[in-house]
Amino acid sequence: MSVFHFELRDLPPEAEAFRDEVRAFLRETMGTRAPVRRARSWGGFDPEFSKRLGARGWIGLTWPKRYGGQERSFLERYVLLEELLAAGAPAGAHWVAERQSGPLLLRFGTEAQRERFLPAIVRGESYFAIGMSEPDSGSDLASIRTRAMRKDGGYVVNGTKVWTSNAHRSQHAIALFRTAVVPDKKHEGLSQFLVDLRSPGVTIRPIIDLAGSHHFNEVVFQDVFVPEDMRVGGEGDGWKQVTTELAFERSGPERYLSSIALILALIDHVGADPDPRAAEVVGRLATQLMTLRQMSLSVAGMLQAGQNPNLEAAVVKDVGTTFEQSVPEVVHALMDLEPTIDSGSDLQQTLGYLVQRAPSFSLRGGTREVLRGIIARGLGLR
Amino acid sequence: MSDLGRLLSDTVTRLFNDLVTKELIESAEKGVWPDKLWRALEEGGLTLPLVSESSGGAGGVWADAHTVVRAAGKHAAPLPLAETIVAGWLLGQAGLDVPLGPLTIAPGHRDERLRLERAGSGWRLHGTAARVPWGAAVGHVVVVAEGEGATPTAGGGTMVALVARGAAAVTADRNLALEPRDTLAFDGAPAEAAAPARLAADAVALYGAMVRSAQMAGALESLLEQSVRYATERKQFGRPIGNFQAIQHNLALLAGHVAAAGIAAEQAFVAADRGEPRLPVAAAKVRAGEAAGLGAGIAHQVHGAIGFTYEHSLHFATRRLWSWRAEFGSESQWAQALGRTVAARGAERLWPDLTAR
Ligand SMILES: Cc1cc2nc3c(=O)[nH]c(=O)nc-3n(C[C@H](O)[C@H](O)[C@H](O)COP(=O)(O)OP(=O)(O)OC[C@H]3O[C@@H](n4cnc5c(N)ncnc54)[C@H](O)[C@@H]3O)c2cc1C
């Protein structure tokens, strides 16, 4: 089909050499971490780990050297990400800053913003939250209402963001606010801002997820002053920019590897000589991993070639999250096993963790329905 | 894609667009051999992409052949093109010459075994191969068989032999797409040529599964194109049905399966060029098979009753998918084989193996 370009990619030798380096580092830093901890993957928030990665120069790998980056290829970055994810490394602290906030500043930020924010991200010291969703605006993101009103040298912000992951342990957020109300044109009048989350008037309240963990928040803005020089890009350009940011958010290997810890625990559990049913299940899981990796790699190849892989990224995220979600199902169907929290085997605990995590896979970063709408548009149906 | 791959792809697509009409497929379903199409393919150098140029082939690699096989699947070309390509390659592995004319391969099931026994200076073939594609229509059958007393090579006593079609007793049968699937009994049939080769005993099932996965990827592309086109043309409730979100989402889902099956198949061909296709072929056959079931279901749902008629051409793709997913080993069989390998190597080898080049 001419609209989709999934081309098989070979990784260049330098990327493969880099993989060995990353693996050696992970063997040394990760030790014998229990599968259920590995299952947290980039949900694990560990500033020490992020700083160690930063010290290696492995955050902002593709960024210009003048901001502390390494100017290495997107394919090398891809290798780094997939190795971190496969090992279940706790890379969550800097994940958003590296994946989307930094690249957004590189694309649309001012020189002063880049100089101020990028080096700290690169060191693994500066973490970012994403301020998009609001109580009444989820999939219909363009309907957001949090207002930024012009006032002497900046803006005064009022409104509420929700589901803001890691706002309680990040220094900054990149947030989408309404700078103008244009009747019947909700995509206009939106702008993006760098917000210091410790500014007066910002209240961060925990939202506890169904498993009892605190990782996302409600963030209330009450007369919060944001200086003009903290606006990212032009006033009113927010929608165009936020779709670019979402494309960064959707394009990575984290959209199919979330359940790999459970797959590995399952393989351990069934042993070297599984019965035919278990063998078939393992074979089907391996099939999906092999296939999705090639699809995901193909998106990285498009990024490297300077192409726009928005559509392909949506396809990989849709197929990938469906797969990630199916893994706990498949384990349930195969064996008589209760998912657990504190007791039980590695497999039971990993299952217990992922069963409760899986519903979010097809919500975060754009729901399955939203992605299928994007794909349908790519097919010419909308 | 290489230049040769692109050239083959363009040539074969043009040729199929011109010659593989609905009428042609329908007449093939009644048992008429599409002679003109075959000759055009042969003249265009498309039947032997892997055979060296000095021996009359295109001198390409599997990655080039992939485009031809996929196109054959997409257009539902009713002849054993994929089988001829594999057969030509198998003969090449044994250093044997490739005859002109359509070829097929046997035995297609990994548990079937044929035997070659010495007879004077030559060889005679024994055993039965079930459901051989176009078994009665081809000029020759290329078999992979156990050779009596053959010098064990890396592949054991495995040999490749070329046997004239007429030398086997034929029991005709067909698959759901009305493609011939004939049982051939070789009761001491003389081999026109035979030689040892470094091949696994189930090489025909392996490479057969590989080409079927690419054909399925092609047929799935056809399903997507037909379904998207129909969704924009067919109107109900005063608008194209493609405006309805339920239809859009099903087609988006189909597009994901098409993409996945396509890249899985391509990966298998590239792995074949590296000499280690077994796991990627297993994955390709499984992935394409899963996509086949789901994809055919979505395509038919979108097409409504018209797609359920013989008059409409959707079924040329869907009936093939329903049969091909079971040929040269089903998904469950290949998934088990893959799963046993993965389990035997252990969890800590999974990721390194997956990312190994
Ligand atoms: C773990 C997690 C972390 C998150 N982190 C962040 C974060 O850091 N920052 C942030 O800004 N947001 C974050 N989000 C929010 C996320 O972006 C939203 O959940 C998502 O955009 C969907 O919005 P919603 O939850 O309001 O659902 P809704 O938009 O209300 O959707 C509910 C259901 O209706 C469906 N639906 C909605 N509109 C349509 C339509 N037009 N057609 C068909 N179906 C439709 C949806 O697909 C969904 O199934 C996070 C979410 C999760 C689960």
PDB file of N, CA and C and ligand atoms in Angstrom, chain A residues 42 96 99-100 128-141 161-167 174 209 215-217 246 249-250 357 359-371 373 382, chain B residues 245 249, ligand 1:
ATOM      1  N   TRP A  42      10.268   1.950  31.915  1.00  0.00           N
ATOM      2  CA  TRP A  42      10.413   3.417  31.990  1.00  0.00           C
ATOM      3  C   TRP A  42       9.383   4.027  32.927  1.00  0.00           C
ATOM      4  N   VAL A  96      10.762  11.506  29.479  1.00  0.00           N
ATOM      5  CA  VAL A  96       9.942  12.480  28.744  1.00  0.00           C
ATOM      6  C   VAL A  96      10.795  13.650  28.241  1.00  0.00           C
ATOM      7  N   ARG A  99      12.757  12.315  25.306  1.00  0.00           N
ATOM      8  CA  ARG A  99      11.959  11.878  24.166  1.00  0.00           C
ATOM      9  C   ARG A  99      11.249  13.043  23.483  1.00  0.00           C
ATOM     10  N   GLN A 100      10.674  13.955  24.276  1.00  0.00           N
ATOM     11  CA  GLN A 100       9.863  14.966  23.616  1.00  0.00           C
ATOM     12  C   GLN A 100      10.130  16.413  24.009  1.00  0.00           C
ATOM     13  N   PHE A 128      11.042  16.464  33.020  1.00  0.00           N
ATOM     14  CA  PHE A 128       9.906  17.218  32.489  1.00  0.00           C
ATOM     15  C   PHE A 128       8.599  16.436  32.604  1.00  0.00           C
ATOM     16  N   ALA A 129       7.529  17.189  32.805  1.00  0.00           N
ATOM     17  CA  ALA A 129       6.191  16.607  32.743  1.00  0.00           C
ATOM     18  C   ALA A 129       5.479  17.169  31.514  1.00  0.00           C
ATOM     19  N   ILE A 130       4.392  16.484  31.127  1.00  0.00           N
ATOM     20  CA  ILE A 130       3.629  16.877  29.943  1.00  0.00           C
ATOM     21  C   ILE A 130       2.289  17.434  30.399  1.00  0.00           C
ATOM     22  N   GLY A 131       2.063  18.717  30.160  1.00  0.00           N
ATOM     23  CA  GLY A 131       0.799  19.313  30.584  1.00  0.00           C
ATOM     24  C   GLY A 131      -0.157  19.501  29.424  1.00  0.00           C
ATOM     25  N   MET A 132      -0.755  18.421  29.005  1.00  0.00           N
ATOM     26  CA  MET A 132      -1.723  18.520  27.911  1.00  0.00           C
ATOM     27  C   MET A 132      -3.147  18.300  28.432  1.00  0.00           C
ATOM     28  N   SER A 133      -3.432  17.106  28.951  1.00  0.00           N
ATOM     29  CA  SER A 133      -4.810  16.741  29.297  1.00  0.00           C
ATOM     30  C   SER A 133      -5.392  17.618  30.401  1.00  0.00           C
ATOM     31  N   GLU A 134      -6.711  17.804  30.324  1.00  0.00           N
ATOM     32  CA  GLU A 134      -7.447  18.530  31.363  1.00  0.00           C
ATOM     33  C   GLU A 134      -8.682  17.709  31.726  1.00  0.00           C
ATOM     34  N   PRO A 135      -9.343  18.095  32.820  1.00  0.00           N
ATOM     35  CA  PRO A 135     -10.507  17.300  33.232  1.00  0.00           C
ATOM     36  C   PRO A 135     -11.547  17.135  32.122  1.00  0.00           C
ATOM     37  N   ASP A 136     -11.766  18.159  31.327  1.00  0.00           N
ATOM     38  CA  ASP A 136     -12.772  18.041  30.275  1.00  0.00           C
ATOM     39  C   ASP A 136     -12.171  17.854  28.889  1.00  0.00           C
ATOM     40  N   SER A 137     -10.880  17.665  28.820  1.00  0.00           N
ATOM     41  CA  SER A 137     -10.221  17.547  27.511  1.00  0.00           C
ATOM     42  C   SER A 137      -9.215  16.410  27.528  1.00  0.00           C
ATOM     43  N   GLY A 138      -9.620  15.283  26.961  1.00  0.00           N
ATOM     44  CA  GLY A 138      -8.731  14.138  26.844  1.00  0.00           C
ATOM     45  C   GLY A 138      -8.377  13.937  25.383  1.00  0.00           C
ATOM     46  N   SER A 139      -9.113  13.060  24.732  1.00  0.00           N
ATOM     47  CA  SER A 139      -8.873  12.842  23.303  1.00  0.00           C
ATOM     48  C   SER A 139      -9.099  14.119  22.513  1.00  0.00           C
ATOM     49  N   ASP A 140     -10.067  14.887  22.937  1.00  0.00           N
ATOM     50  CA  ASP A 140     -10.361  16.160  22.259  1.00  0.00           C
ATOM     51  C   ASP A 140      -9.452  17.241  22.848  1.00  0.00           C
ATOM     52  N   LEU A 141      -8.168  17.057  22.608  1.00  0.00           N
ATOM     53  CA  LEU A 141      -7.170  17.908  23.258  1.00  0.00           C
ATOM     54  C   LEU A 141      -7.337  19.383  22.894  1.00  0.00           C
ATOM     55  N   LYS A 161      -4.674  20.996  34.897  1.00  0.00           N
ATOM     56  CA  LYS A 161      -4.212  19.878  34.076  1.00  0.00           C
ATOM     57  C   LYS A 161      -4.375  18.590  34.892  1.00  0.00           C
ATOM     58  N   VAL A 162      -4.629  17.487  34.195  1.00  0.00           N
ATOM     59  CA  VAL A 162      -4.693  16.200  34.917  1.00  0.00           C
ATOM     60  C   VAL A 162      -3.850  15.134  34.238  1.00  0.00           C
ATOM     61  N   TRP A 163      -3.689  14.069  34.981  1.00  0.00           N
ATOM     62  CA  TRP A 163      -2.912  12.877  34.555  1.00  0.00           C
ATOM     63  C   TRP A 163      -1.466  13.253  34.288  1.00  0.00           C
ATOM     64  N   THR A 164      -1.007  14.320  34.904  1.00  0.00           N
ATOM     65  CA  THR A 164       0.324  14.831  34.603  1.00  0.00           C
ATOM     66  C   THR A 164       1.359  13.936  35.279  1.00  0.00           C
ATOM     67  N   SER A 165       1.926  13.035  34.494  1.00  0.00           N
ATOM     68  CA  SER A 165       2.858  12.052  35.038  1.00  0.00           C
ATOM     69  C   SER A 165       4.095  12.740  35.574  1.00  0.00           C
ATOM     70  N   ASN A 166       4.511  12.323  36.766  1.00  0.00           N
ATOM     71  CA  ASN A 166       5.763  12.774  37.386  1.00  0.00           C
ATOM     72  C   ASN A 166       5.838  14.268  37.659  1.00  0.00           C
ATOM     73  N   ALA A 167       4.705  14.985  37.643  1.00  0.00           N
ATOM     74  CA  ALA A 167       4.764  16.428  37.939  1.00  0.00           C
ATOM     75  C   ALA A 167       5.351  16.663  39.328  1.00  0.00           C
ATOM     76  N   ILE A 174       6.185  21.033  30.002  1.00  0.00           N
ATOM     77  CA  ILE A 174       5.813  21.774  28.802  1.00  0.00           C
ATOM     78  C   ILE A 174       4.308  21.616  28.684  1.00  0.00           C
ATOM     79  N   ASP A 209      -3.166   5.705  41.320  1.00  0.00           N
ATOM     80  CA  ASP A 209      -3.708   4.826  40.266  1.00  0.00           C
ATOM     81  C   ASP A 209      -4.352   3.586  40.888  1.00  0.00           C
ATOM     82  N   HIS A 215       1.902   8.120  40.484  1.00  0.00           N
ATOM     83  CA  HIS A 215       2.825   8.623  39.463  1.00  0.00           C
ATOM     84  C   HIS A 215       2.213   9.759  38.678  1.00  0.00           C
ATOM     85  N   PHE A 216       0.858   9.795  38.606  1.00  0.00           N
ATOM     86  CA  PHE A 216       0.322  10.985  37.940  1.00  0.00           C
ATOM     87  C   PHE A 216      -0.405  11.900  38.912  1.00  0.00           C
ATOM     88  N   ASN A 217      -0.734  13.109  38.441  1.00  0.00           N
ATOM     89  CA  ASN A 217      -1.151  14.188  39.326  1.00  0.00           C
ATOM     90  C   ASN A 217      -2.193  15.076  38.677  1.00  0.00           C
ATOM     91  N   LEU A 246       3.542  15.029  19.912  1.00  0.00           N
ATOM     92  CA  LEU A 246       2.887  13.730  20.057  1.00  0.00           C
ATOM     93  C   LEU A 246       3.512  12.693  19.137  1.00  0.00           C
ATOM     94  N   GLU A 249       6.342  11.409  20.835  1.00  0.00           N
ATOM     95  CA  GLU A 249       5.876  10.587  21.948  1.00  0.00           C
ATOM     96  C   GLU A 249       5.481   9.187  21.497  1.00  0.00           C
ATOM     97  N   ARG A 250       4.997   9.083  20.261  1.00  0.00           N
ATOM     98  CA  ARG A 250       4.431   7.803  19.824  1.00  0.00           C
ATOM     99  C   ARG A 250       5.398   6.909  19.084  1.00  0.00           C
ATOM    100  N   ARG A 357      -1.455  -2.859  34.929  1.00  0.00           N
ATOM    101  CA  ARG A 357      -0.828  -1.779  34.171  1.00  0.00           C
ATOM    102  C   ARG A 357      -1.392  -1.722  32.746  1.00  0.00           C
ATOM    103  N   PRO A 359      -4.189  -1.819  31.054  1.00  0.00           N
ATOM    104  CA  PRO A 359      -5.229  -0.949  30.485  1.00  0.00           C
ATOM    105  C   PRO A 359      -4.689   0.408  30.025  1.00  0.00           C
ATOM    106  N   SER A 360      -3.624   0.877  30.669  1.00  0.00           N
ATOM    107  CA  SER A 360      -3.106   2.207  30.316  1.00  0.00           C
ATOM    108  C   SER A 360      -2.372   2.222  28.981  1.00  0.00           C
ATOM    109  N   PHE A 361      -1.938   1.040  28.501  1.00  0.00           N
ATOM    110  CA  PHE A 361      -1.089   1.030  27.301  1.00  0.00           C
ATOM    111  C   PHE A 361      -1.794   1.647  26.096  1.00  0.00           C
ATOM    112  N   SER A 362      -3.092   1.409  25.997  1.00  0.00           N
ATOM    113  CA  SER A 362      -3.810   1.931  24.822  1.00  0.00           C
ATOM    114  C   SER A 362      -4.550   3.232  25.142  1.00  0.00           C
ATOM    115  N   LEU A 363      -4.169   3.869  26.255  1.00  0.00           N
ATOM    116  CA  LEU A 363      -4.725   5.184  26.597  1.00  0.00           C
ATOM    117  C   LEU A 363      -3.657   6.270  26.493  1.00  0.00           C
ATOM    118  N   ARG A 364      -2.536   6.028  27.196  1.00  0.00           N
ATOM    119  CA  ARG A 364      -1.486   7.049  27.272  1.00  0.00           C
ATOM    120  C   ARG A 364      -0.924   7.333  25.866  1.00  0.00           C
ATOM    121  N   GLY A 365      -0.606   8.597  25.647  1.00  0.00           N
ATOM    122  CA  GLY A 365      -0.029   8.973  24.345  1.00  0.00           C
ATOM    123  C   GLY A 365      -1.026   8.928  23.200  1.00  0.00           C
ATOM    124  N   GLY A 366      -2.317   8.983  23.508  1.00  0.00           N
ATOM    125  CA  GLY A 366      -3.345   8.901  22.455  1.00  0.00           C
ATOM    126  C   GLY A 366      -4.001   7.542  22.485  1.00  0.00           C
ATOM    127  N   THR A 367      -5.330   7.526  22.595  1.00  0.00           N
ATOM    128  CA  THR A 367      -6.008   6.237  22.743  1.00  0.00           C
ATOM    129  C   THR A 367      -5.998   5.460  21.436  1.00  0.00           C
ATOM    130  N   ARG A 368      -6.301   4.179  21.572  1.00  0.00           N
ATOM    131  CA  ARG A 368      -6.395   3.321  20.392  1.00  0.00           C
ATOM    132  C   ARG A 368      -7.347   3.933  19.357  1.00  0.00           C
ATOM    133  N   GLU A 369      -8.481   4.462  19.833  1.00  0.00           N
ATOM    134  CA  GLU A 369      -9.470   5.006  18.905  1.00  0.00           C
ATOM    135  C   GLU A 369      -8.921   6.224  18.173  1.00  0.00           C
ATOM    136  N   VAL A 370      -8.183   7.054  18.910  1.00  0.00           N
ATOM    137  CA  VAL A 370      -7.583   8.234  18.276  1.00  0.00           C
ATOM    138  C   VAL A 370      -6.557   7.809  17.222  1.00  0.00           C
ATOM    139  N   LEU A 371      -5.741   6.816  17.569  1.00  0.00           N
ATOM    140  CA  LEU A 371      -4.730   6.353  16.610  1.00  0.00           C
ATOM    141  C   LEU A 371      -5.374   5.770  15.365  1.00  0.00           C
ATOM    142  N   GLY A 373      -8.126   6.549  14.148  1.00  0.00           N
ATOM    143  CA  GLY A 373      -8.619   7.679  13.356  1.00  0.00           C
ATOM    144  C   GLY A 373      -7.499   8.273  12.505  1.00  0.00           C
ATOM    145  N   ARG A 382     -10.795   9.784   5.792  1.00  0.00           N
ATOM    146  CA  ARG A 382     -11.326  10.950   6.495  1.00  0.00           C
ATOM    147  C   ARG A 382     -10.709  12.209   5.911  1.00  0.00           C
TER     148      ARG A 382
ATOM    149  N   GLN B 245     -17.160   5.569  11.647  1.00  0.00           N
ATOM    150  CA  GLN B 245     -15.966   5.292  12.435  1.00  0.00           C
ATOM    151  C   GLN B 245     -15.699   3.790  12.603  1.00  0.00           C
ATOM    152  N   HIS B 249     -12.127   2.219  11.727  1.00  0.00           N
ATOM    153  CA  HIS B 249     -11.267   1.550  12.699  1.00  0.00           C
ATOM    154  C   HIS B 249     -10.947   0.125  12.286  1.00  0.00           C
TER     155      HIS B 249
HETATM  156  C1  LIG C   1      -0.794   6.177  32.576  1.00  0.00           C
HETATM  157  C2  LIG C   1      -1.195   7.458  31.945  1.00  0.00           C
HETATM  158  C3  LIG C   1      -0.324   8.521  31.941  1.00  0.00           C
HETATM  159  C4  LIG C   1      -0.711   9.741  31.387  1.00  0.00           C
HETATM  160  N1  LIG C   1       0.168  10.775  31.433  1.00  0.00           N
HETATM  161  C5  LIG C   1      -0.209  11.974  30.926  1.00  0.00           C
HETATM  162  C6  LIG C   1       0.649  13.096  31.025  1.00  0.00           C
HETATM  163  O1  LIG C   1       1.749  12.999  31.562  1.00  0.00           O
HETATM  164  N2  LIG C   1       0.235  14.286  30.539  1.00  0.00           N
HETATM  165  C7  LIG C   1      -0.974  14.431  29.925  1.00  0.00           C
HETATM  166  O2  LIG C   1      -1.275  15.515  29.456  1.00  0.00           O
HETATM  167  N3  LIG C   1      -1.819  13.377  29.808  1.00  0.00           N
HETATM  168  C8  LIG C   1      -1.471  12.160  30.307  1.00  0.00           C
HETATM  169  N4  LIG C   1      -2.332  11.096  30.223  1.00  0.00           N
HETATM  170  C9  LIG C   1      -3.666  11.316  29.675  1.00  0.00           C
HETATM  171  C10 LIG C   1      -3.898  10.707  28.314  1.00  0.00           C
HETATM  172  O3  LIG C   1      -3.293  11.466  27.324  1.00  0.00           O
HETATM  173  C11 LIG C   1      -5.422  10.619  28.147  1.00  0.00           C
HETATM  174  O4  LIG C   1      -5.850   9.594  28.986  1.00  0.00           O
HETATM  175  C12 LIG C   1      -5.870  10.347  26.749  1.00  0.00           C
HETATM  176  O5  LIG C   1      -5.570  11.416  25.888  1.00  0.00           O
HETATM  177  C13 LIG C   1      -7.378  10.068  26.696  1.00  0.00           C
HETATM  178  O6  LIG C   1      -8.111  11.045  27.341  1.00  0.00           O
HETATM  179  P1  LIG C   1      -9.193  10.649  28.473  1.00  0.00           P
HETATM  180  O7  LIG C   1      -8.536   9.758  29.418  1.00  0.00           O
HETATM  181  O8  LIG C   1      -9.792  11.879  28.941  1.00  0.00           O
HETATM  182  O9  LIG C   1     -10.275   9.784  27.711  1.00  0.00           O
HETATM  183  P2  LIG C   1     -11.457  10.302  26.766  1.00  0.00           P
HETATM  184  O10 LIG C   1     -10.901  11.176  25.703  1.00  0.00           O
HETATM  185  O11 LIG C   1     -12.558  10.807  27.586  1.00  0.00           O
HETATM  186  O12 LIG C   1     -11.860   8.942  26.104  1.00  0.00           O
HETATM  187  C14 LIG C   1     -12.604   7.910  26.752  1.00  0.00           C
HETATM  188  C15 LIG C   1     -12.877   6.850  25.708  1.00  0.00           C
HETATM  189  O13 LIG C   1     -13.623   7.427  24.634  1.00  0.00           O
HETATM  190  C16 LIG C   1     -12.954   7.240  23.417  1.00  0.00           C
HETATM  191  N5  LIG C   1     -13.167   8.370  22.535  1.00  0.00           N
HETATM  192  C17 LIG C   1     -12.968   9.678  22.778  1.00  0.00           C
HETATM  193  N6  LIG C   1     -13.212  10.421  21.686  1.00  0.00           N
HETATM  194  C18 LIG C   1     -13.562   9.546  20.715  1.00  0.00           C
HETATM  195  C19 LIG C   1     -13.904   9.676  19.345  1.00  0.00           C
HETATM  196  N7  LIG C   1     -13.918  10.846  18.728  1.00  0.00           N
HETATM  197  N8  LIG C   1     -14.189   8.558  18.676  1.00  0.00           N
HETATM  198  C20 LIG C   1     -14.144   7.342  19.282  1.00  0.00           C
HETATM  199  N9  LIG C   1     -13.827   7.156  20.536  1.00  0.00           N
HETATM  200  C21 LIG C   1     -13.527   8.248  21.262  1.00  0.00           C
HETATM  201  C22 LIG C   1     -11.490   7.110  23.808  1.00  0.00           C
HETATM  202  O14 LIG C   1     -10.743   6.479  22.808  1.00  0.00           O
HETATM  203  C23 LIG C   1     -11.601   6.311  25.063  1.00  0.00           C
HETATM  204  O15 LIG C   1     -11.775   4.967  24.754  1.00  0.00           O
HETATM  205  C24 LIG C   1      -1.982   9.874  30.785  1.00  0.00           C
HETATM  206  C25 LIG C   1      -2.853   8.793  30.771  1.00  0.00           C
HETATM  207  C26 LIG C   1      -2.469   7.597  31.353  1.00  0.00           C
HETATM  208  C27 LIG C   1      -3.450   6.460  31.337  1.00  0.00           C
END
